[in-house]
mmCIF file of C-alpha atoms in Angstrom:
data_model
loop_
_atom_site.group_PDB
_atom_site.id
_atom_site.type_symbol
_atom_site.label_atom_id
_atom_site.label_comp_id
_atom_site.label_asym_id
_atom_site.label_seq_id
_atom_site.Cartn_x
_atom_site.Cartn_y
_atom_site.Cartn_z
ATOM 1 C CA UNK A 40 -20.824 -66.532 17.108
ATOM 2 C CA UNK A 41 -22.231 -70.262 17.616
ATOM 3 C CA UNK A 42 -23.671 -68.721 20.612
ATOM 4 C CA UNK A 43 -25.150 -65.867 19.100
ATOM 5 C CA UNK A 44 -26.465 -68.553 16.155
ATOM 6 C CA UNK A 45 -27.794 -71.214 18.848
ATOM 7 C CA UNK A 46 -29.953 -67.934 20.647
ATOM 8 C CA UNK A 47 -31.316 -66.545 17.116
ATOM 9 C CA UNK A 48 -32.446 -70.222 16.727
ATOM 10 C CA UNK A 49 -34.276 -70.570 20.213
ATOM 11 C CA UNK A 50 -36.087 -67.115 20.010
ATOM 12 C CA UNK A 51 -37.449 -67.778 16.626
ATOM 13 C CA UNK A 52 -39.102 -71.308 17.650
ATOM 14 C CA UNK A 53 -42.205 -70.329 18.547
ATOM 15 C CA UNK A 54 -42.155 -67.172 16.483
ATOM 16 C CA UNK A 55 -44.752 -66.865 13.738
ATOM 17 C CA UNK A 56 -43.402 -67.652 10.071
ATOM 18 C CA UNK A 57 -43.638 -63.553 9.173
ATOM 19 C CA UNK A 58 -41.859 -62.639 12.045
ATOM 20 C CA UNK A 59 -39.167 -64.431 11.144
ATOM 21 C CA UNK A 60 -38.872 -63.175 7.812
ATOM 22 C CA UNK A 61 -39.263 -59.248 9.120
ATOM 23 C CA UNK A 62 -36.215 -60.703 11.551
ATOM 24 C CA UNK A 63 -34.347 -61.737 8.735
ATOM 25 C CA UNK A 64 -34.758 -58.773 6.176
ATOM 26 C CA UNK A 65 -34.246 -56.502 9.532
ATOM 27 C CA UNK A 66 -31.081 -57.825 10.331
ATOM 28 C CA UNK A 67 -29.680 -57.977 6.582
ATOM 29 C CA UNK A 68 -30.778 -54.440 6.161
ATOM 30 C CA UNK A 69 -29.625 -52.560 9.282
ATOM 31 C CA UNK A 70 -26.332 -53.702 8.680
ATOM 32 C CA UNK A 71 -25.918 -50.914 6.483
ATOM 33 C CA UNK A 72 -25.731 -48.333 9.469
ATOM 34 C CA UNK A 73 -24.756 -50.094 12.075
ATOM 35 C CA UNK A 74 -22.269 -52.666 11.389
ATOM 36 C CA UNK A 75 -21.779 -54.668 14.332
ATOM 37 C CA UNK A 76 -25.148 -56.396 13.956
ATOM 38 C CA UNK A 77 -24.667 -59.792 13.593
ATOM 39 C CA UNK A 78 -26.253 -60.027 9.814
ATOM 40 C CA UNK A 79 -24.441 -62.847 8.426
ATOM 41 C CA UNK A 80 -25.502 -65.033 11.674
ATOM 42 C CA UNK A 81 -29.255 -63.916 11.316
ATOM 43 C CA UNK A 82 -28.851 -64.952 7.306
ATOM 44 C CA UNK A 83 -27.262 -68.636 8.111
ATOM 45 C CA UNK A 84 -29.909 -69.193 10.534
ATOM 46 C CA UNK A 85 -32.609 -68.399 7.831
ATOM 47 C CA UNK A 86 -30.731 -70.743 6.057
ATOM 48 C CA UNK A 87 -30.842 -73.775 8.844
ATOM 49 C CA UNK A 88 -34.640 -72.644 8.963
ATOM 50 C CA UNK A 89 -35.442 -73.323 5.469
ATOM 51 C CA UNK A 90 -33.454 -76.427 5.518
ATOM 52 C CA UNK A 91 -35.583 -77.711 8.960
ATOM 53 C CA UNK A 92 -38.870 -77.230 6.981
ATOM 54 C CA UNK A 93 -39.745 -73.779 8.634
ATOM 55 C CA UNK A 94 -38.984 -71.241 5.851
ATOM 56 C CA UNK A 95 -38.683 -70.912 2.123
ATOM 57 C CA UNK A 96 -34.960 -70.951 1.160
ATOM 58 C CA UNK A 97 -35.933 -68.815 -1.855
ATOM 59 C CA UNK A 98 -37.834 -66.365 0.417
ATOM 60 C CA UNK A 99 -34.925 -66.265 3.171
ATOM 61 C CA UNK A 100 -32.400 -65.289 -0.031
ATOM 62 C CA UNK A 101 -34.706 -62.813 -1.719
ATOM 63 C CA UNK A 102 -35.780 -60.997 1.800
ATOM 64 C CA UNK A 103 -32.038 -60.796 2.723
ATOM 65 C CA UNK A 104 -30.892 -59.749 -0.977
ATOM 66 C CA UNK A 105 -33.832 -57.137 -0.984
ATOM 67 C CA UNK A 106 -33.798 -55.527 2.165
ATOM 68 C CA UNK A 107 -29.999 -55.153 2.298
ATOM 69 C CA UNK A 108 -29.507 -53.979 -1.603
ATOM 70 C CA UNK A 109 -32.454 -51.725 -0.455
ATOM 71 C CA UNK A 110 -31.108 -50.112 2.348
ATOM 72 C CA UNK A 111 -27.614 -49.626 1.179
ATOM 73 C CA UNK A 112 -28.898 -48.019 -2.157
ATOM 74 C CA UNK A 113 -31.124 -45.666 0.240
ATOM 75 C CA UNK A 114 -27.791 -45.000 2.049
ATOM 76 C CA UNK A 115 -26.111 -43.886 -1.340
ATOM 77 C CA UNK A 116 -28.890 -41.420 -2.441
ATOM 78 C CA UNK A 117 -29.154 -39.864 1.256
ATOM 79 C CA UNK A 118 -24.767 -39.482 0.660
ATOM 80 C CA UNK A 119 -25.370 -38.182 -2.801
ATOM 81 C CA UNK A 120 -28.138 -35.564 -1.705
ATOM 82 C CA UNK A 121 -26.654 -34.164 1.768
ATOM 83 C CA UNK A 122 -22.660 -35.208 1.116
ATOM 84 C CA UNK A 123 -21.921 -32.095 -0.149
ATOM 85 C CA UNK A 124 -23.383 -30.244 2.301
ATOM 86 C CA UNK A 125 -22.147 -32.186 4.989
ATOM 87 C CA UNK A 126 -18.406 -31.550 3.771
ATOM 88 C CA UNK A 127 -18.704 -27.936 3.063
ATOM 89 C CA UNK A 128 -18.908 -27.618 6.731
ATOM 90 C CA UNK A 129 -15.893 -26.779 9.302
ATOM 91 C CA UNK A 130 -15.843 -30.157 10.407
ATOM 92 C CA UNK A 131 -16.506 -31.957 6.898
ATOM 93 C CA UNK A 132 -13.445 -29.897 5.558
ATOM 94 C CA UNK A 133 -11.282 -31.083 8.199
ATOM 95 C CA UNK A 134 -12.010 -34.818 7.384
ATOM 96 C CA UNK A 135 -11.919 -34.153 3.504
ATOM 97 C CA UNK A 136 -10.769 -30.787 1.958
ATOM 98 C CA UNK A 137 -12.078 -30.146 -1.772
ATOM 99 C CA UNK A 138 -9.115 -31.275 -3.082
ATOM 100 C CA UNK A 139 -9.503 -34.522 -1.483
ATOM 101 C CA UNK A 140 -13.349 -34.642 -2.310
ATOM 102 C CA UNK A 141 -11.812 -33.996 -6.431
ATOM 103 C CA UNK A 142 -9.698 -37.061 -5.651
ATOM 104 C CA UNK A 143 -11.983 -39.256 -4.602
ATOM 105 C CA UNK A 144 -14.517 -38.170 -7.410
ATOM 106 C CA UNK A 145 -11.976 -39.198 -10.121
ATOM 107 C CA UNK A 146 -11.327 -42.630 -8.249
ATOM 108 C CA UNK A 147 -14.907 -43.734 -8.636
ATOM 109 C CA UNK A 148 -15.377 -42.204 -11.523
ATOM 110 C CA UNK A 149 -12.503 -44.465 -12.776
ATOM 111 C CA UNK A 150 -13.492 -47.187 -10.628
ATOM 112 C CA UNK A 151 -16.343 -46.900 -8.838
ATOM 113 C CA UNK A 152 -18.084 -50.414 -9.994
ATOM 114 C CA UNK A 153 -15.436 -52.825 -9.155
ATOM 115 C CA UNK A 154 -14.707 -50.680 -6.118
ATOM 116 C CA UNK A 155 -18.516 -51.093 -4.553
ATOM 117 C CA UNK A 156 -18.549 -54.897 -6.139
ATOM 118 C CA UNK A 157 -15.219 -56.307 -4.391
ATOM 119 C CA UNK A 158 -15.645 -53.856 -0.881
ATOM 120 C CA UNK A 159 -19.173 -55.861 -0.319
ATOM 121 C CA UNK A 160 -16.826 -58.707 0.809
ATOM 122 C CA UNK A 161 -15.279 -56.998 3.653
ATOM 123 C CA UNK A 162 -16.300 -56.002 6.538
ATOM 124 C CA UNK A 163 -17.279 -52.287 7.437
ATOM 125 C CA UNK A 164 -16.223 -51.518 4.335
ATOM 126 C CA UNK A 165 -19.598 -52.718 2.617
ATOM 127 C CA UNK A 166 -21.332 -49.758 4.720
ATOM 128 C CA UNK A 167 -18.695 -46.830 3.813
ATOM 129 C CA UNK A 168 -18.229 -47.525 0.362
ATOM 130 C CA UNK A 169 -21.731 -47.100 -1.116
ATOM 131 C CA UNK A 170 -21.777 -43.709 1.019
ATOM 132 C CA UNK A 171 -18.463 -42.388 -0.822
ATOM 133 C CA UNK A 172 -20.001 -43.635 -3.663
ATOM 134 C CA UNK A 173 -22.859 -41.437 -3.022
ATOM 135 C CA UNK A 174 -20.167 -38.403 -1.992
ATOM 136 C CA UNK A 175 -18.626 -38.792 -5.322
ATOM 137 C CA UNK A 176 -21.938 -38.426 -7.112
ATOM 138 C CA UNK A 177 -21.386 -41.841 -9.145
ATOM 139 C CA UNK A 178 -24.368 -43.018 -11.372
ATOM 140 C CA UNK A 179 -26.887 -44.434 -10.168
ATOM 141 C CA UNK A 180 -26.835 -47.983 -11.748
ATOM 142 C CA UNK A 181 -22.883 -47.943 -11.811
ATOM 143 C CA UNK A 182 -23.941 -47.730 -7.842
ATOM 144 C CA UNK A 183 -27.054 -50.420 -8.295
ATOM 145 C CA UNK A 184 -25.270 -53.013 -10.060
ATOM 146 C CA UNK A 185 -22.270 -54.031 -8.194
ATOM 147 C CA UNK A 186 -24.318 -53.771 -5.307
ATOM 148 C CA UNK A 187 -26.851 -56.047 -6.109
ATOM 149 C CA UNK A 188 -24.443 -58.932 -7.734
ATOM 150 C CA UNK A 189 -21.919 -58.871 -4.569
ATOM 151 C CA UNK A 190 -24.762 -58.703 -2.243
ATOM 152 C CA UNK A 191 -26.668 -61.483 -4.255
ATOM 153 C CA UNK A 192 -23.165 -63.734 -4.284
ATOM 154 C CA UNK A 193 -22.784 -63.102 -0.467
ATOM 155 C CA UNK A 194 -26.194 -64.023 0.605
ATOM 156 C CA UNK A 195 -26.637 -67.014 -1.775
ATOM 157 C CA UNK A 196 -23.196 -68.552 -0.012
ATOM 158 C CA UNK A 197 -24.832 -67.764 3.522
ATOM 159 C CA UNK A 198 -28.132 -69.047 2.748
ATOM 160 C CA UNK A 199 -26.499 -72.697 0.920
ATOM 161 C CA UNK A 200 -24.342 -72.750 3.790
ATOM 162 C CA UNK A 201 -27.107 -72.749 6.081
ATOM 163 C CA UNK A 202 -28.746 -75.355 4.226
ATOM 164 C CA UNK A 203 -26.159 -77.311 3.796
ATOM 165 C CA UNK A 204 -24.678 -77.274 7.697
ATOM 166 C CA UNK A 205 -28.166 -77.279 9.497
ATOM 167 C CA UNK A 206 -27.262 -80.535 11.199
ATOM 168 C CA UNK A 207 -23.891 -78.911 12.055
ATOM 169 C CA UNK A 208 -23.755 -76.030 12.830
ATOM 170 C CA UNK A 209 -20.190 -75.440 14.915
ATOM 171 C CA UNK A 210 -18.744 -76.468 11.568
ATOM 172 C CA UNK A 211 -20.350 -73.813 9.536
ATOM 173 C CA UNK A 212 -20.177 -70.946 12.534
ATOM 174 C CA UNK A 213 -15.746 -71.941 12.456
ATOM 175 C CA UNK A 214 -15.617 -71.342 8.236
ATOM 176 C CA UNK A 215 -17.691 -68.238 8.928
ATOM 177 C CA UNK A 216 -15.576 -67.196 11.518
ATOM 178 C CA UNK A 217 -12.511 -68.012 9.364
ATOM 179 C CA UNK A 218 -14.298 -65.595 6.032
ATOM 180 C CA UNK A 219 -15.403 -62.894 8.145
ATOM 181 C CA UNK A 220 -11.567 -62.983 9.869
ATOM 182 C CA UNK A 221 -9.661 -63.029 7.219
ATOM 183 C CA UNK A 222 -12.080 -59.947 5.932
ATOM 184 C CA UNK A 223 -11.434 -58.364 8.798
ATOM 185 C CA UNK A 224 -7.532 -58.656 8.574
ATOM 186 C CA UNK A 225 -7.665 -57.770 4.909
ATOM 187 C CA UNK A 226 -10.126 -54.790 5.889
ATOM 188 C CA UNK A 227 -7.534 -53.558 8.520
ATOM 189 C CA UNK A 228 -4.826 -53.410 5.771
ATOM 190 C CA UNK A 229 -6.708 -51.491 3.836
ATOM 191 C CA UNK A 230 -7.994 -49.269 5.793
ATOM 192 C CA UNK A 231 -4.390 -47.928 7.361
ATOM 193 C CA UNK A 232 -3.355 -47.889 3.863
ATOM 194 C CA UNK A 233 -6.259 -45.603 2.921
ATOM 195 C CA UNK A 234 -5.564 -43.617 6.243
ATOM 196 C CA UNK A 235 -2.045 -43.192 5.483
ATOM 197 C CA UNK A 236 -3.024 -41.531 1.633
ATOM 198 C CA UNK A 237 -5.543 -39.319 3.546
ATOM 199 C CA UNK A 238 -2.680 -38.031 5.524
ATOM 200 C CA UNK A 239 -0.469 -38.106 2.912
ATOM 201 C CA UNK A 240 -2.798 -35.836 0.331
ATOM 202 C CA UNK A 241 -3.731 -33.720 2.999
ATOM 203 C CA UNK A 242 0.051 -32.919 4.194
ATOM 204 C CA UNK A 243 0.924 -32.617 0.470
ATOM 205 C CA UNK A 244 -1.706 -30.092 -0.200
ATOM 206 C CA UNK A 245 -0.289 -28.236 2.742
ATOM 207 C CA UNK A 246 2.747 -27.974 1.653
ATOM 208 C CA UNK A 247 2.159 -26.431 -1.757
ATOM 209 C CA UNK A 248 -0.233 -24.015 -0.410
ATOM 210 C CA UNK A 249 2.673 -20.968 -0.307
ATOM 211 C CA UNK A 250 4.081 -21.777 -3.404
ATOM 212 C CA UNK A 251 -0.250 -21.420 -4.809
ATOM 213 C CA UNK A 252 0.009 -18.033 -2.873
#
């Protein structure tokens, strides 16, 4: 990752003010689809910018904040438009069945908000939740909110901790490396717990098909 930091930091030296900006709203954004871009690096290296004289440190937080809140709602509304066409196909009923779909529904519906708000924190899981979320046909600012506060707390810590670690920068890359691990770890739990209810519901459903018949 310090590599990664140290090479975002050489290609924007000579870069015009703007460009750096589009790099960093690009790079907070896109994260939303693809999530091994390196976001959080592009972000603390706004930060180290603004701290060095070349950027505003209010302008690196609000083009972050913006373009990634942006994004990710635009990723809900495409889920809440085409998700139910997308799972009413073969292959959409083989990774969730209605009943599933109904399950899922009544989660968010129940806890949507502090769902979207905590799963910002961890990694990969900030992209799929505001999709489900979308699935599920949540509320728009029940969506909106969380989003914007956890993505608002997350970028303000990168951007200070840019600021703040500018003239040391292996020392800020290791406690980023530490968050985003432990994320990661705590991500993986989750995630083979949530795997093992999909099976679980799916299997169960099976089995009381013949006794529906």
């Amino acid at each position: 990752m310090q590599e990664q930091l140290e090479a975002f930091l050489h290609l924007v030296g000579d870069v015009p003010v703007e460009i750096v900006y589009l790099l960093v709203g690009i790079g907070a954004a896109v994260e939303n689809l693809f999530p091994p871009v390196p976001s959080d690096v592009v972000v603390v290296a706004g930060g180290i910018l603004a701290d060095r004289g070349v950027l505003d440190v209010r302008l690196v937080f609000l083009v972050a904040w913006t373009s990634n809140l942006v994004l990710a709602l635009c990723v809900y509304l495409a889920a809440r438009h085409f998700g139910g066409g997308i799972f009413s196909t073969r292959w959409g009923r083989w990774l969730l069945r209605p009943a599933q779909l109904e399950r899922m529904s009544l989660f968010y519906e129940d806890y949507g908000a502090l769902t979207i708000l905590v799963s910002r924190f961890f990694p990969v899981f900030r992209v799929l939740v505001p999709a489900f979320a979308g699935i599920s046909r949540l509320a728009f600012w029940r969506t909106a909110i969380p989003l914007a506060v956890a993505s608002a707390v997350w970028y303000a810590a990168l951007v200070v901790g840019g600021v703040f670690a500018s003239r040391n920068i292996p020392r800020i890359v290791s406690a980023l490396t530490a968050v985003n691990t432990t994320a990661g770890l705590l991500a993986l739990l989750v995630a083979v717990a949530l795997t093992w209810l999909w099976w679980r519901s799916r299997h169960g459903e099976d089995a009381r098909a013949p006794r529906d018949g």
